[in-house]
Amino acid sequence: MKILVGWHATEDELARFRDAVPGATVVAPKPEPY
């Protein structure tokens, strides 16, 4: 299972998602640098 979160998500928020859904891949896409 893959969880897509906003690119502005903090490391704490990402960790919370990983804890909430064991085995899930939490992805926070970064905006393209201009």
mmCIF file of C-alpha atoms in Angstrom:
data_model
loop_
_atom_site.group_PDB
_atom_site.id
_atom_site.type_symbol
_atom_site.label_atom_id
_atom_site.label_comp_id
_atom_site.label_asym_id
_atom_site.label_seq_id
_atom_site.Cartn_x
_atom_site.Cartn_y
_atom_site.Cartn_z
ATOM 1 C CA MET A 1 0.000 0.000 0.000
ATOM 2 C CA LYS A 2 1.262 3.447 -0.891
ATOM 3 C CA ILE A 3 0.238 6.613 0.942
ATOM 4 C CA LEU A 4 0.693 9.865 -0.929
ATOM 5 C CA VAL A 5 0.969 12.922 1.297
ATOM 6 C CA GLY A 6 1.459 16.597 0.527
ATOM 7 C CA TRP A 7 4.988 17.723 -0.259
ATOM 8 C CA HIS A 8 4.820 20.038 2.751
ATOM 9 C CA ALA A 9 4.442 17.139 5.191
ATOM 10 C CA THR A 10 6.985 17.151 7.999
ATOM 11 C CA GLU A 11 9.123 14.179 9.030
ATOM 12 C CA ASP A 12 6.940 13.808 12.132
ATOM 13 C CA GLU A 13 3.821 13.553 9.993
ATOM 14 C CA LEU A 14 5.471 11.012 7.715
ATOM 15 C CA ALA A 15 6.523 8.943 10.724
ATOM 16 C CA ARG A 16 2.976 9.074 12.070
ATOM 17 C CA PHE A 17 1.643 7.675 8.778
ATOM 18 C CA ARG A 18 4.251 4.902 8.816
ATOM 19 C CA ASP A 19 3.267 3.978 12.374
ATOM 20 C CA ALA A 20 -0.446 4.080 11.556
ATOM 21 C CA VAL A 21 -0.136 1.796 8.529
ATOM 22 C CA PRO A 22 2.525 -0.892 8.985
ATOM 23 C CA GLY A 23 4.244 -1.855 5.755
ATOM 24 C CA ALA A 24 2.945 1.166 3.891
ATOM 25 C CA THR A 25 5.158 3.235 1.640
ATOM 26 C CA VAL A 26 4.727 6.884 2.537
ATOM 27 C CA VAL A 27 5.596 9.170 -0.343
ATOM 28 C CA ALA A 28 5.887 12.939 -0.129
ATOM 29 C CA PRO A 29 6.619 14.250 -3.619
ATOM 30 C CA LYS A 30 8.824 17.329 -3.686
ATOM 31 C CA PRO A 31 7.939 20.162 -6.048
ATOM 32 C CA GLU A 32 10.293 20.597 -8.982
ATOM 33 C CA PRO A 33 12.939 23.209 -8.209
ATOM 34 C CA TYR A 34 12.829 26.154 -10.576
#
